[in-house]
Each structure stands twice: as structure tokens, then as C-alpha cells.
Short mmCIF file of C-alpha atoms and ligand atoms in Angstrom, two decimals:
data_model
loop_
_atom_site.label_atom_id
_atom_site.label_comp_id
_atom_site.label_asym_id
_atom_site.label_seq_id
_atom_site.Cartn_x
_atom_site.Cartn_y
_atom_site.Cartn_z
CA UNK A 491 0.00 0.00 0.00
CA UNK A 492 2.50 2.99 -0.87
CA UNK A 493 3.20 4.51 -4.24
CA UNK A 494 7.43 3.40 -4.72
CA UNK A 495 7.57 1.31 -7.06
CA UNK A 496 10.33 0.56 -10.04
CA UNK A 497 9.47 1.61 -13.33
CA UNK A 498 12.19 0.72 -15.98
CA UNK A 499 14.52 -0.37 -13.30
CA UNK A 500 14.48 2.97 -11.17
CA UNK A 501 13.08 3.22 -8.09
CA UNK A 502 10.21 5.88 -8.32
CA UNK A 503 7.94 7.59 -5.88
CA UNK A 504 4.69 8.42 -7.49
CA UNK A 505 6.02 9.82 -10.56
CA UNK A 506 9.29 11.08 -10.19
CA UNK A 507 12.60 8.74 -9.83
CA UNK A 508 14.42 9.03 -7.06
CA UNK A 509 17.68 9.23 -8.62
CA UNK A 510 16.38 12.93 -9.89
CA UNK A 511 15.71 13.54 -6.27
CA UNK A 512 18.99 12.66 -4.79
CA UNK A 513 20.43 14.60 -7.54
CA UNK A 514 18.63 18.09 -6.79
CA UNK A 515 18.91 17.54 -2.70
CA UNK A 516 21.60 15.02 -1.60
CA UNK A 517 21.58 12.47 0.66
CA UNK A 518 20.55 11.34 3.52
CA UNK A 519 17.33 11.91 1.96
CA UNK A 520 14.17 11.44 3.37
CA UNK A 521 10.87 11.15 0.41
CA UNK A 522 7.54 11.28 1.43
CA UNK A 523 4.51 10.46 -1.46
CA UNK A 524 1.52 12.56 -0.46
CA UNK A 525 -0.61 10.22 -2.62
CA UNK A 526 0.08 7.31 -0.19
CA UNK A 527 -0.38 10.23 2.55
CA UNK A 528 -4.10 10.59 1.25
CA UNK A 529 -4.46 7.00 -0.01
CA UNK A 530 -3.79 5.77 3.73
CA UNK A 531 -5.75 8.54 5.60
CA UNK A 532 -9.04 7.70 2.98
CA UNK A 533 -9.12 4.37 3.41
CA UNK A 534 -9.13 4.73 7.43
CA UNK A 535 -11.57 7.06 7.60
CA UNK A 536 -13.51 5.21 4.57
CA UNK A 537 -13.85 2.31 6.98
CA UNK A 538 -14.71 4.09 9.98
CA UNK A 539 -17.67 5.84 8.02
CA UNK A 540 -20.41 4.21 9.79
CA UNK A 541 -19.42 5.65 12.83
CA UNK A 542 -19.49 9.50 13.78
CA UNK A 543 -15.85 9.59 13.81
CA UNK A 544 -12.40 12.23 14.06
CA UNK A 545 -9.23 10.43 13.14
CA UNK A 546 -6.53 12.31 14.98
CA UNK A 547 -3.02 11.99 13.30
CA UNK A 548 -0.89 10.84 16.03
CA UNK A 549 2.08 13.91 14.91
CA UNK A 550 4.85 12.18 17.10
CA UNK A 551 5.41 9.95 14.07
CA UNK A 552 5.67 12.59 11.60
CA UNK A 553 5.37 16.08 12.59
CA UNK A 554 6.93 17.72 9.22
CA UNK A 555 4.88 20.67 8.23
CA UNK A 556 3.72 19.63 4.79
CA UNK A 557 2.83 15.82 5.70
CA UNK A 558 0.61 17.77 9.07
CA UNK A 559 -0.75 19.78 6.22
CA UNK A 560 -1.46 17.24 3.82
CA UNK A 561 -3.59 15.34 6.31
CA UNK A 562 -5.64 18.51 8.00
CA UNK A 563 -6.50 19.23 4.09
CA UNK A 564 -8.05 15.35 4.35
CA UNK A 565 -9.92 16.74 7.66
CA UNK A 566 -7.44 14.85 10.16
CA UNK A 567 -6.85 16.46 13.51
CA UNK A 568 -3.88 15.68 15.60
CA UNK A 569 -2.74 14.42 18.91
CA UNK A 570 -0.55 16.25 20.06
CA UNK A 571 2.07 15.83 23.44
CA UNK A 572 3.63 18.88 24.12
CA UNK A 573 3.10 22.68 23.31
CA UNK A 574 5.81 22.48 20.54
CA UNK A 575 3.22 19.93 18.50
CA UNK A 576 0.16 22.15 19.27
CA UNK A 577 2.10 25.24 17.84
CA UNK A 578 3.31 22.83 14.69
CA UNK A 579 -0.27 22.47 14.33
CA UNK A 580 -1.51 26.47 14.01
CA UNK A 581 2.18 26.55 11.75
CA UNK A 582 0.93 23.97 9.86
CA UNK A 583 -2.94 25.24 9.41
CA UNK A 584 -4.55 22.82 11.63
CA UNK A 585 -7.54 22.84 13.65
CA UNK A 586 -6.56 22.80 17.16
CA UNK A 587 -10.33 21.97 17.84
CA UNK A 588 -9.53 19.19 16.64
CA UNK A 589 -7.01 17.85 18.75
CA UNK A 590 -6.05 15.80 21.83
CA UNK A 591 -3.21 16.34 24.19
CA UNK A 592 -1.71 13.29 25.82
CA UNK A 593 1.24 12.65 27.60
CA UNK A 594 2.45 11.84 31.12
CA UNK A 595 3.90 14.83 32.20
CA UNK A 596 1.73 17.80 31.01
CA UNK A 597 3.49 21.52 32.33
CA UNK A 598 1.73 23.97 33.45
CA UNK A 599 2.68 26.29 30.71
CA UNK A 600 1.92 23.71 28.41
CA UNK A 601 -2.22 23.33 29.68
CA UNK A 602 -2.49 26.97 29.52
CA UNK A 603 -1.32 27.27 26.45
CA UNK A 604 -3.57 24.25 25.24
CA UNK A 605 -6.44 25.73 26.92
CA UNK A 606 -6.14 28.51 25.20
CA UNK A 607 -6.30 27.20 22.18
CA UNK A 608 -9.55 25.86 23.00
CA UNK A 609 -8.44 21.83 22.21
CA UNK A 610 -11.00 19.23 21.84
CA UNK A 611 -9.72 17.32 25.06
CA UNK A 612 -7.06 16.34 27.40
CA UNK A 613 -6.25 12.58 27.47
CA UNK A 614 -5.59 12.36 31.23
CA UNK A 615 -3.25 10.34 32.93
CA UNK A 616 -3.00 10.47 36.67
CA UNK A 617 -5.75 12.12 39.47
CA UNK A 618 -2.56 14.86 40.08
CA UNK A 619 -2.77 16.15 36.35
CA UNK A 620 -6.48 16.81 36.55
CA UNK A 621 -6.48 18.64 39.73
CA UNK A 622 -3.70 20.48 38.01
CA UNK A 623 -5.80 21.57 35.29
CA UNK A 624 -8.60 21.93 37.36
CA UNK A 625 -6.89 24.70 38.64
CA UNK A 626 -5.65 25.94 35.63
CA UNK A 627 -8.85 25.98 34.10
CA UNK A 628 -10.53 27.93 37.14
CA UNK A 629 -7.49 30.10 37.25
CA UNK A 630 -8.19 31.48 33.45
CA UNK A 631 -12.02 31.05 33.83
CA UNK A 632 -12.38 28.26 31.50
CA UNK A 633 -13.93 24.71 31.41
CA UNK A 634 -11.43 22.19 30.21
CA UNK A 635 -12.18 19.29 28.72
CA UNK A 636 -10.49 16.07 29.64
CA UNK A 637 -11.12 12.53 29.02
CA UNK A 638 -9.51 10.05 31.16
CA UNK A 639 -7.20 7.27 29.74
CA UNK A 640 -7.91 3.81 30.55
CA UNK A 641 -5.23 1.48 30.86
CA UNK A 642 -7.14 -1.75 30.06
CA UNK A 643 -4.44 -3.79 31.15
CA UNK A 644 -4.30 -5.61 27.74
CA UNK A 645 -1.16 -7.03 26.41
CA UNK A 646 -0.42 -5.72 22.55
CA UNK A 647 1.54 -7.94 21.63
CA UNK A 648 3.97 -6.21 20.22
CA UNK A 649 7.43 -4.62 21.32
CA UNK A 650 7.98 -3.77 24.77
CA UNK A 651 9.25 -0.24 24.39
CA UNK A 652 6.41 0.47 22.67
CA UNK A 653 3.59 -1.24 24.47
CA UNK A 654 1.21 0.38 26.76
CA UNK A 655 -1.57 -0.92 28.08
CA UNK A 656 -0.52 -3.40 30.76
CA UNK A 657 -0.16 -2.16 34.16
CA UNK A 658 3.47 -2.99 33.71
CA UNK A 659 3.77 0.77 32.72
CA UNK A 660 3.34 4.65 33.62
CA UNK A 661 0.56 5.10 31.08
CA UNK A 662 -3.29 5.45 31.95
CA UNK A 663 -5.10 4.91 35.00
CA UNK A 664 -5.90 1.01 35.88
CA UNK A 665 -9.40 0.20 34.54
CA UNK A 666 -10.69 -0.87 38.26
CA UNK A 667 -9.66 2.50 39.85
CA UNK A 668 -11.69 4.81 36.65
CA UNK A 669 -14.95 4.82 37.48
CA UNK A 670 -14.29 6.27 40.75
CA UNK A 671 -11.81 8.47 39.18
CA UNK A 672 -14.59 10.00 37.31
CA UNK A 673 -16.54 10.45 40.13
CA UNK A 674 -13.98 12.46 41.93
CA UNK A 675 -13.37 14.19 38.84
CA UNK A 676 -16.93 15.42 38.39
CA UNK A 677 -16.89 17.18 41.35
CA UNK A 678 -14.09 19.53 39.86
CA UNK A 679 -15.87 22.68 38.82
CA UNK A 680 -13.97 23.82 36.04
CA UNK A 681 -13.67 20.27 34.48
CA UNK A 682 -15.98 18.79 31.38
CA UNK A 683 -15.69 14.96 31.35
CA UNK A 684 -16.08 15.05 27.63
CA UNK A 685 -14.97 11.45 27.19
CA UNK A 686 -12.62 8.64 27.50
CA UNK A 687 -9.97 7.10 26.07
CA UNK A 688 -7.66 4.00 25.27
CA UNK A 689 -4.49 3.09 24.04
CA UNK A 690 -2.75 -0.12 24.34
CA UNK A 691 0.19 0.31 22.38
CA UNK A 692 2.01 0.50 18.57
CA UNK A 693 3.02 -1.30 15.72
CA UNK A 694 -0.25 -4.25 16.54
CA UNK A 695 -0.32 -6.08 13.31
CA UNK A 696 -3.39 -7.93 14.32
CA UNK A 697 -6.85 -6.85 15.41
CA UNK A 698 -7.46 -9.30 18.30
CA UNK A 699 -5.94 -7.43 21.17
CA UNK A 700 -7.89 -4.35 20.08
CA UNK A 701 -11.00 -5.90 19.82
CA UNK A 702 -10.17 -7.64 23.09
CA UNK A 703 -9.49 -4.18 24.71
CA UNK A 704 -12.59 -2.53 22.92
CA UNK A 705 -14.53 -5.64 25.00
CA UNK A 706 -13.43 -5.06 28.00
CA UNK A 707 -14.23 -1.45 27.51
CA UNK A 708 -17.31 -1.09 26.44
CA UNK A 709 -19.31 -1.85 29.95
CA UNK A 710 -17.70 1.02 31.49
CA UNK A 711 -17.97 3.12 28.86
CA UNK A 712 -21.49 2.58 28.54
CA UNK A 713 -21.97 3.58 32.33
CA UNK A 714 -19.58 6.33 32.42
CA UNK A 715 -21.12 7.77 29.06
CA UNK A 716 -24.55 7.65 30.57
CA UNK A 717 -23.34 9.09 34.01
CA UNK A 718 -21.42 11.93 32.92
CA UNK A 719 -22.56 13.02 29.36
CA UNK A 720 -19.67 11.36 26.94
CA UNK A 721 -19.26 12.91 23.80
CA UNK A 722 -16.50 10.75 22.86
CA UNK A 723 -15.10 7.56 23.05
CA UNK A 724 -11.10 7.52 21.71
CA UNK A 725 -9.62 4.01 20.83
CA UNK A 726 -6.06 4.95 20.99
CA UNK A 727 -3.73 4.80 17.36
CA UNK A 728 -1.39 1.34 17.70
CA UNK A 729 -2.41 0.01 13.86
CA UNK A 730 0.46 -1.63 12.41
CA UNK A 731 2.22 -1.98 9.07
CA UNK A 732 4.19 -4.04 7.29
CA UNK A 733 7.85 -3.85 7.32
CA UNK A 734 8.82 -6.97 5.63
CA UNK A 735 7.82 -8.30 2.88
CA UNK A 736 7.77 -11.50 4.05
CA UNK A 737 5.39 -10.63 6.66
CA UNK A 738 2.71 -10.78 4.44
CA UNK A 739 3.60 -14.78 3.80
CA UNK A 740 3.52 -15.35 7.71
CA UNK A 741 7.48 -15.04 8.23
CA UNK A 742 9.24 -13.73 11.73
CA UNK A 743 8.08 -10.29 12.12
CA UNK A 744 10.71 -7.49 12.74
CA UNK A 745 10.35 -8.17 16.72
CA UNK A 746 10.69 -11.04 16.67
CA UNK A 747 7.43 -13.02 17.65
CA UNK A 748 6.04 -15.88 15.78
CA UNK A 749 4.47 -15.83 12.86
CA UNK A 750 1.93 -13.05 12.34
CA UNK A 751 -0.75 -14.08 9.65
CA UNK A 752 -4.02 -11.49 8.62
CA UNK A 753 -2.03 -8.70 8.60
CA UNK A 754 -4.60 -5.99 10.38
CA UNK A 755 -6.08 -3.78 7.67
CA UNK A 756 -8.54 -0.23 7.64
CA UNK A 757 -10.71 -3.13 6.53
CA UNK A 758 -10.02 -6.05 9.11
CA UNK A 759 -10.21 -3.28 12.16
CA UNK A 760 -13.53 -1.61 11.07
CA UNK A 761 -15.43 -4.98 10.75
CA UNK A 762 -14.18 -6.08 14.06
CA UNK A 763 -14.84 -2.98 15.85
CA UNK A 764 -17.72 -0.72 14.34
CA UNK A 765 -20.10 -3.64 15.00
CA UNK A 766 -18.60 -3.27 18.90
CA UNK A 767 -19.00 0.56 19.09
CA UNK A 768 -21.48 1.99 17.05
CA UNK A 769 -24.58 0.70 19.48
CA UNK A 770 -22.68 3.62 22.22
CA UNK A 771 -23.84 6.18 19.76
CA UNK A 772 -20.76 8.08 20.68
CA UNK A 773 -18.04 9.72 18.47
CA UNK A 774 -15.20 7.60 17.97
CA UNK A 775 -12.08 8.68 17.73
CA UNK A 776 -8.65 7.00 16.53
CA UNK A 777 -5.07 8.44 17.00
CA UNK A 778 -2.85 6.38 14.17
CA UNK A 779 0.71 7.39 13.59
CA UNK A 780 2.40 5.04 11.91
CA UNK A 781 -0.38 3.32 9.71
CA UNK A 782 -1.19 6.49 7.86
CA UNK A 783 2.93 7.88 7.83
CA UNK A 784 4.86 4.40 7.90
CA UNK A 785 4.98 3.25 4.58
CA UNK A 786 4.40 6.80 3.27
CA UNK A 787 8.25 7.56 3.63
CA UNK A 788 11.59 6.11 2.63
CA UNK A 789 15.42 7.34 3.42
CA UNK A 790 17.71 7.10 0.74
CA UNK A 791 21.19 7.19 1.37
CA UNK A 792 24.51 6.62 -0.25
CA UNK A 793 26.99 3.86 -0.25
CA UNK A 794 30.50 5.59 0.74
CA UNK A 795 32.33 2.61 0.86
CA UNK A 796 32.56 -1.15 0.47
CA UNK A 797 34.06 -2.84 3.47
CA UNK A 798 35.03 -6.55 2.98
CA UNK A 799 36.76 -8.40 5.64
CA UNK A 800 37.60 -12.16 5.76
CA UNK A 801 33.98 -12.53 7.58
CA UNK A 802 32.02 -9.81 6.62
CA UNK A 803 30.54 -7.26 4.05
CA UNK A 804 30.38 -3.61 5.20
CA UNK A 805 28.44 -1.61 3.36
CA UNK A 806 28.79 1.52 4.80
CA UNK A 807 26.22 4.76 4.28
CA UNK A 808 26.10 8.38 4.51
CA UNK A 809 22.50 7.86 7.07
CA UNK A 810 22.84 7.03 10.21
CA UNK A 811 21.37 5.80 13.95
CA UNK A 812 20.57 10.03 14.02
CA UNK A 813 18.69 9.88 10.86
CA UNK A 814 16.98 6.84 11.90
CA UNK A 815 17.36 5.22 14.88
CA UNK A 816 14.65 2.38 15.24
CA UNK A 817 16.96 -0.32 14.17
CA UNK A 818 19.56 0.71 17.04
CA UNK A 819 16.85 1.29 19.49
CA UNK A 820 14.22 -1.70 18.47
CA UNK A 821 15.91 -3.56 16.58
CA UNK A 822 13.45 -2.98 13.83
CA UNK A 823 13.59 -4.43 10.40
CA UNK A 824 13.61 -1.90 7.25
CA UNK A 825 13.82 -3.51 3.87
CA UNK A 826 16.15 -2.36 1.90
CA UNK A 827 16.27 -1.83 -1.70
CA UNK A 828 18.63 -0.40 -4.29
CA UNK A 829 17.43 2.93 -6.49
CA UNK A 830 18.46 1.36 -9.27
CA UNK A 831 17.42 -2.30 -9.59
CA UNK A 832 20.39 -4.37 -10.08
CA UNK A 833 19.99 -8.29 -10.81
CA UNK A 834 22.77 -10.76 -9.84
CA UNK A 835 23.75 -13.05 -7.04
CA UNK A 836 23.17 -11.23 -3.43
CA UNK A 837 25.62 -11.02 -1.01
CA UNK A 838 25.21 -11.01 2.68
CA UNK A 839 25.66 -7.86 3.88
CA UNK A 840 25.56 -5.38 6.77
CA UNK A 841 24.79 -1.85 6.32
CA UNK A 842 26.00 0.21 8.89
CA UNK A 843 25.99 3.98 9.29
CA UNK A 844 29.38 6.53 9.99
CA UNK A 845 28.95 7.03 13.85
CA UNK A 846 31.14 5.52 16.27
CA UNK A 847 29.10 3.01 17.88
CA UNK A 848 28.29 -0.90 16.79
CA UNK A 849 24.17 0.24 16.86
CA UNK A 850 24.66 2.48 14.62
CA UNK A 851 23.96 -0.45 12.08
CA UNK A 852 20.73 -0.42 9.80
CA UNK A 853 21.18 -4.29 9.00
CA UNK A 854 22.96 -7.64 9.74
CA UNK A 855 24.00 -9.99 7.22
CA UNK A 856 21.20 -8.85 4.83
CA UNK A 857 21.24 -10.79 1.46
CA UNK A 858 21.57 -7.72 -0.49
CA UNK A 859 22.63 -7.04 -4.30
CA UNK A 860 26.49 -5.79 -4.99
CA UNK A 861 26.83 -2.37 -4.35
CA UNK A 862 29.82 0.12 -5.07
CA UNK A 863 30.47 3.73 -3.93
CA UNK A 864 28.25 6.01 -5.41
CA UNK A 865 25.45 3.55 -6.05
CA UNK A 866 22.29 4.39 -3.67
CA UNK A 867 20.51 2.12 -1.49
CA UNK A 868 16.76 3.09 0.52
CA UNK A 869 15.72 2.13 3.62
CA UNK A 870 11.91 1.27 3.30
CA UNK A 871 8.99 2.31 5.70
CA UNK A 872 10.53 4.91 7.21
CA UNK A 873 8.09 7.68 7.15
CA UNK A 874 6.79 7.35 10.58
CA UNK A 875 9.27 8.10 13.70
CA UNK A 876 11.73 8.31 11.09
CA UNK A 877 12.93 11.93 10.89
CA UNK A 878 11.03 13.03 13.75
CA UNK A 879 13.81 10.71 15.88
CA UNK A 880 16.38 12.11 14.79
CA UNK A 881 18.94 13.94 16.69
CA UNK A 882 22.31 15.95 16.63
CA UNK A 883 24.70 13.40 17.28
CA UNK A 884 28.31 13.42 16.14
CA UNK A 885 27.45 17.10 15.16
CA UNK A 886 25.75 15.84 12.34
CA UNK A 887 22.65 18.02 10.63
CA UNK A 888 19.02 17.35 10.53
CA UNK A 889 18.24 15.55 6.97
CA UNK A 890 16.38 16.54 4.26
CA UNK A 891 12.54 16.08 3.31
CA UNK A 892 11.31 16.34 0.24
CA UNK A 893 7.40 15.37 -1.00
CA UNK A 894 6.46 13.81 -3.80
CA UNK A 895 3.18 15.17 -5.41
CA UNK A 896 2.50 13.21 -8.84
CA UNK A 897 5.09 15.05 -10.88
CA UNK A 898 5.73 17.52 -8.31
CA UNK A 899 8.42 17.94 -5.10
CA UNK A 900 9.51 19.95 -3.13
CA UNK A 901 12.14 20.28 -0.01
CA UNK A 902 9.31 20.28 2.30
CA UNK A 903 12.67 20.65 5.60
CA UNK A 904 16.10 21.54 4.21
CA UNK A 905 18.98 20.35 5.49
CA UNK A 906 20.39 22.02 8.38
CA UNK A 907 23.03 24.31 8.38
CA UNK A 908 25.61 22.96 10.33
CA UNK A 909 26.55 26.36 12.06
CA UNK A 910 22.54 26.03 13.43
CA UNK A 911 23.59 23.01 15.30
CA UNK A 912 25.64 24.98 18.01
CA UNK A 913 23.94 27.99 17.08
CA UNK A 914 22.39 28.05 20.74
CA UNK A 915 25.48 27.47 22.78
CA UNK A 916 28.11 29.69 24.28
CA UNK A 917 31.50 30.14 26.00
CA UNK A 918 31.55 31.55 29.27
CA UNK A 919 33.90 34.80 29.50
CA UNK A 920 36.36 32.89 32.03
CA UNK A 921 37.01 30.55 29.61
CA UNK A 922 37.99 33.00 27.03
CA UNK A 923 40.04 35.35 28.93
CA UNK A 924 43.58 35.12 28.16
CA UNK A 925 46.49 34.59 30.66
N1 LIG B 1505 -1.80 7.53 20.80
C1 LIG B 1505 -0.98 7.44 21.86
C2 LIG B 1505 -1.47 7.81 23.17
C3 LIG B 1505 0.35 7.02 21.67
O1 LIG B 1505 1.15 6.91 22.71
C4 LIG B 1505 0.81 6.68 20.38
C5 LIG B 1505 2.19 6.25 20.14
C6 LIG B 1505 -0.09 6.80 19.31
C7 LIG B 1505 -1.40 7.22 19.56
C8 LIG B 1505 0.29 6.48 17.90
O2 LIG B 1505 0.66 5.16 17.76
P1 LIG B 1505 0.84 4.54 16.29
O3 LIG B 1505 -0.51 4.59 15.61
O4 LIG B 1505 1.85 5.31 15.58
O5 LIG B 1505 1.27 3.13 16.56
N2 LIG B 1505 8.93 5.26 18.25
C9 LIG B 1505 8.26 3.97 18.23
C10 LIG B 1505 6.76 4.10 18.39
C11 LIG B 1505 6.35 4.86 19.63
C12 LIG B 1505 4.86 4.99 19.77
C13 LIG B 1505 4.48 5.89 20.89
N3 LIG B 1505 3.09 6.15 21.04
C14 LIG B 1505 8.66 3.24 16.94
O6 LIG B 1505 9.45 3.77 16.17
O7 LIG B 1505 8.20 2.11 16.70
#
């Protein structure tokens, strides 16, 4: 489901190779395909259409300006976790009515500024944050809107630094302690219980544990709704994607668990839960990241040199663990694929990236086709937490982004100056004065 592809033996997004592309920007580059954008966004909220329904764009994934934009032109709204995503989303020309604000660890600053921007809700976390916006609320002379978040206690399945909704972890409040959260909540004056919310983690390629934690939902939230006036009822984001091809056929998936078969489609997670939630007659609302972003993105980069030793094949690359760092930090699996198709025996590989550290490797012993310097190779699937992830490290610059409309593109984040990357630090005078 994405739109690169090889057309006469060039890799292409949409309509434009990417060879063109790495000529006019350089690499590391990251491409984005609005079509797939749109494409992925439509066919999610296509499938929810029975339901009264707001899919908020999860923007920790991919919080680039033009991809934001590209979905609130579709009609998305966002869910945002800190006051810099709720100002990318006025910069961007979204609707902060629209949007959510989650997170842990909500500053002050940050719920007055979110109040003032009038937000659809605060996903709440802990009793502590909404007495603390209780009294920010009351302090302003507003009514905020919160929703609590439910940690169902239901295991994803999926990668433990990215699963959430088992009591092994700081998200939510425990499902047997909400209902009397609510009631203490109700009593604060300045507080609308507008609704209630889930999320039980990322990267689920199957719809059972979500229909399992929709389940167990569902009697509270019919009791809560009725009790309290819901307006809403938010499922969380969490739908996964595929990485590997060979995920489709039922192979290892990238961590690690047995096979995974009926890969979880807009499809697959409408039939099994519209039928659950449209008898609440509330709106529904889903937070994906990745599903709509994931596949929507690749990085290319460039082979710099060819490293063979008696036991290995180093292919090393001008990206690395700061461009993208889920292989070093989940060991996730990114295909990867050459720009220009090349046929011939493949050689085991790994591809590792410049900085000095052994993580700093995009793949082990990879059966990939012979590559020289100068030839380009692309790391698939790496539109969501891709660019946003990256950092300064080794003093090396923010990539490029560039997105592909049909014929179109354009550097939608150039690459940073490299001056910019110290740009905010100084010398004290005592270090500078002279003996
Ligand atoms: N809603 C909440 C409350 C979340 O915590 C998250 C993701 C989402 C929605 C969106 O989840 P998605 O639909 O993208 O699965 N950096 C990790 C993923 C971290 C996910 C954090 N929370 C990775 O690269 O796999």
C-alpha cells in the first residue's frame, strides 16, 4: 500500500525517480509520497464511516509541516504531546479543535497554552494532572475538557518499548480505579468529562488485542457515558504496518514473535470494531501514527564505501542511527532496496551507518545485491518516527525532506546548516580570557 515502485529499473515515488531527487537535494534523503499520505488517511476514515468519527493523526510519528498539512486538508486532527506539537499544528494550518493532548507529564505552561487554544480534550493520565488543570482551568475562567485514559491492562503484543496498556507501565489509570476516578473528577468545577480514552500500544499487526481491549471497555464506557454526558469515546492509534515483505507470507516479524498471519487492515479493524461501538452512539475517535505515515516515507542514502573483511561485508552509508534510529533502538527491520534495480547473485551484507558506535547499524547480514560507492541504497517504511527521531549526534545536521506530489516535489525541511547546530550554545567569559 505505498506509491514506490520501479518503473524501468528505477526506483520511483509516485512519478518522479528518485535518482532525480537525490540529484537536486543530496543524501541522507528522506521522500515522502503525499498520494500514499491521502491514499492511507481515505481508506481509514472510509472504513470508519459508519461511525461519527475524528481520526486524529498521532504527529509524534511525523510532525513535518507539509505531511501535518497534507492530512488537516483530508480533515485529520492531531494528537498532540507537548506545546511544541500544538504550535506545529496552528504553523501547519490545523484545527486545534480538533485535537487531543496526551502525555504523562503535562506543564503547566503547556495546559495553559492548550487551553487557550480551545483543544477538543485532554487525554488524562494520573488524578494529580487533573487537579492540576482543574486549577488551571478555574485560574483562566475556563472549562477544560479532559477525558480520562484507561489502561485496560491488555497485552499488545507487540514490542515492549512500545507497548502500553498493561499495568506494567506509567501510562493510563488502571481500569478498576476509573470509574471512581470519574466520580472524583466530576466534582471539579472547572472540568468537562467530555470522554474517555484508550491506548494499548504501537506497531499491533493484528486486530485481536484491540477488539479484546474494545470488549473489555465497552461496559464502562457505557456507564460512564450515561453518568457523565460522553461525547467521545477515543480508541487509541497502535495500527500496524508491514515492514517486511515476508510478513505478508507469515514469516518472523521485525520483533521477533512468531508468525503473524491477517495482517490488520482499515478493513479487518472496522469490521471487528464498528459492530462493537457503534450501538454507544458516541463519536469515535482513533489516534494512528504510523499506519497512515509508515509506509508513506523512505530514506535514501549513499553507499561511501565497500568494506570486505575475511567474515564480513560492510556496506557503509552516509545515514545514520541520528537519521533513523529504530533499528539501534528496536531492533526494527527496514527492507532495503537499491534505487536502481540491479539483478545478480546477493551477497550477505551489513549496512551500517558513519557514527562511532556498533548500533549504529541499519542491518545484519542482509542478502543484499552488490553495491559500489556512489550507487544508492533506501531504507523502506521509514516515514513514521523516522525523521522526527532524529537527533544531533556526532554534530551531524538534521536531513532533508522532500514530498512527492504526482510530478511535483519539493524540499518540504532543508537540510540544516551545520553552524545552526551549536547555534544556541556559548563560551563563558572565564574561559575566554587570556592569561
Ligand atoms: N496515541 C498514543 C497515546 C500514543 O502513545 C501513540 C504512540 C499513538 C497514539 C500512535 O501510535 P501509532 O498509531 O503510531 O502506533 N517510536 C516507536 C513508536 C512509539 C509509539 C508511541 N506512542 C517506533 O518507532 O516504533
Amino acid at each position: 500500500m505505498h506509491d514506490f515502485k520501479y518503473v524501468d529499473g528505477k526506483l520511483t515515488c509516485d512519478q518522479l525517480a528518485v535518482d532525480t531527487l537525490v540529484k537536486k537535494h543530496g543524501t541522507p534523503l528522506y521522500i515522502y509520497s503525499q498520494h500514499t499520505l491521502e491514499d492511507h488517511y481515505q481508506k481509514l476514515d472510509q472504513a470508519l464511516a459508519p461511525l461519527d468519527h475524528q481520526i486524529c493523526f498521532a504527529m509524534k510519528a511525523n510532525s513535518n509541516l507539509a505531511v501535518m498539512r497534507t492530512l488537516a486538508n483530508c480533515g485529520a486532527g492531531f494528537d498532540v504531546v507537548s506545546e511544541g506539537e500544538l504550535r506545529r499544528v496552528l504553523a501547519a494550518g490545523g484545527d486545534p479543535k480538533k485535537c487531543v493532548f496526551a502525555g504523562v507529564g503535562k506543564t503547566e505552561r503547556e495546559i495553559e497554552y492548550a487551553l487557550k487554544q480551545g483543544i477538543y480534550a485532554f487525554n488524562v493520565e494520573s488524578e494529580p494532572e487533573l487537579q492540576r488543570i482543574n486549577r488551571l482551568a478555574a485560574k483562566h475562567d475556563l472549562v477544560a475538557p479532559v477525558a480520562v485514559r484507561v489502561n485496560p491492562n491488555i497485552d499488545a503484543h507487540t514490542h515492549a518499548k512500545i507497548t502500553t496498556g498493561t499495568y506494567e507501565n506509567k501510562f493510563g489509570i488502571a481500569f478498576e480505579e476509573v470509574a471512581a476516578v470519574y466520580a472524583r473528577a466530576s466534582k471539579l468545577k472547572n472540568l468537562r468529562l467530555r470522554g474517555i480514552q484508550m491506548h494499548i500500544g504501537s506497531q499491533l499487526t493484528q486486530v485481536e488485542p484491540f477488539r479484546l481491549a474494545v470488549e473489555k471497555m465497552l461496559p464502562l464506557v457505557k456507564k460512564l457515558a450515561k453518568k457523565h454526558s460522553f461525547e467521545f469515546f477515543s480508541i487509541g492509534g497502535g495500527i500496524g504496518i508491514v515492514y517486511d515483505k515476508a510478513l505478508e507470507s507469515g514469516a518472523a516479524a521485525w520483533w521477533q514473535t512468531p508468525a503473524a498471519k491477517n495482517i490488520i487492515t482499515p478493513a479487518s479493524y472496522a469490521a471487528a470494531l464498528v459492530p462493537l461501538l457503534k450501538p454507544l452512539g458516541l463519536r469515535i475517535l482513533v489516534e494512528p501514527g504510523r499506519f497512515i505515515v509508515g509506509n508513506a516515507g523512505i530514506l535514501v542514502t549513499r553507499v561511501e564505501y565497500v568494506k570486505r573483511t575475511g567474515k564480513k561485508n560492510f556496506v557503509i552509508v552516509d545515514a545514520a542511527m541520528n537519521d533513523l534510529i529504530r533499528p539501534a533502538f528496536y531492533d526494527s527491520y527496514h527492507q532495503i532496496v537499491p534505487v536502481a534495480e540491479t539483478a545478480g547473485a546477493l551477497i550477505s551484507s551489513d549496512v551500517v551507518g558513519p557514527i562511532c558506535e556498533s548500533g549504529d547499524c541499519f542491518a545484519k547480514e542482509r542478502p543484499l545485491p552488490r553495491v559500489d560507492e556512489g550507487d544508492y541504497l533506501v531504507l523502506m517504511s521509514a516515514g513514521a518516527y523516522g525523521s522526527v527521531m532524529g537527533s544531533n549526534y556526532n554534530s551531524r545536521a538534521l536531513t532533508t525532506e522532500v514530498l512527492v506530489n504526482g510530478r511535483q516535489s519539493a524540499a518540504v525541511r532543508e537540510r540544516q546548516p551545520l553552524e545552526i547546530i551549536w547555534e544556541a550554545e556559548g563560551i563563558p567569559a572565564w574561559l575566554t580570557k587570556t592569561a
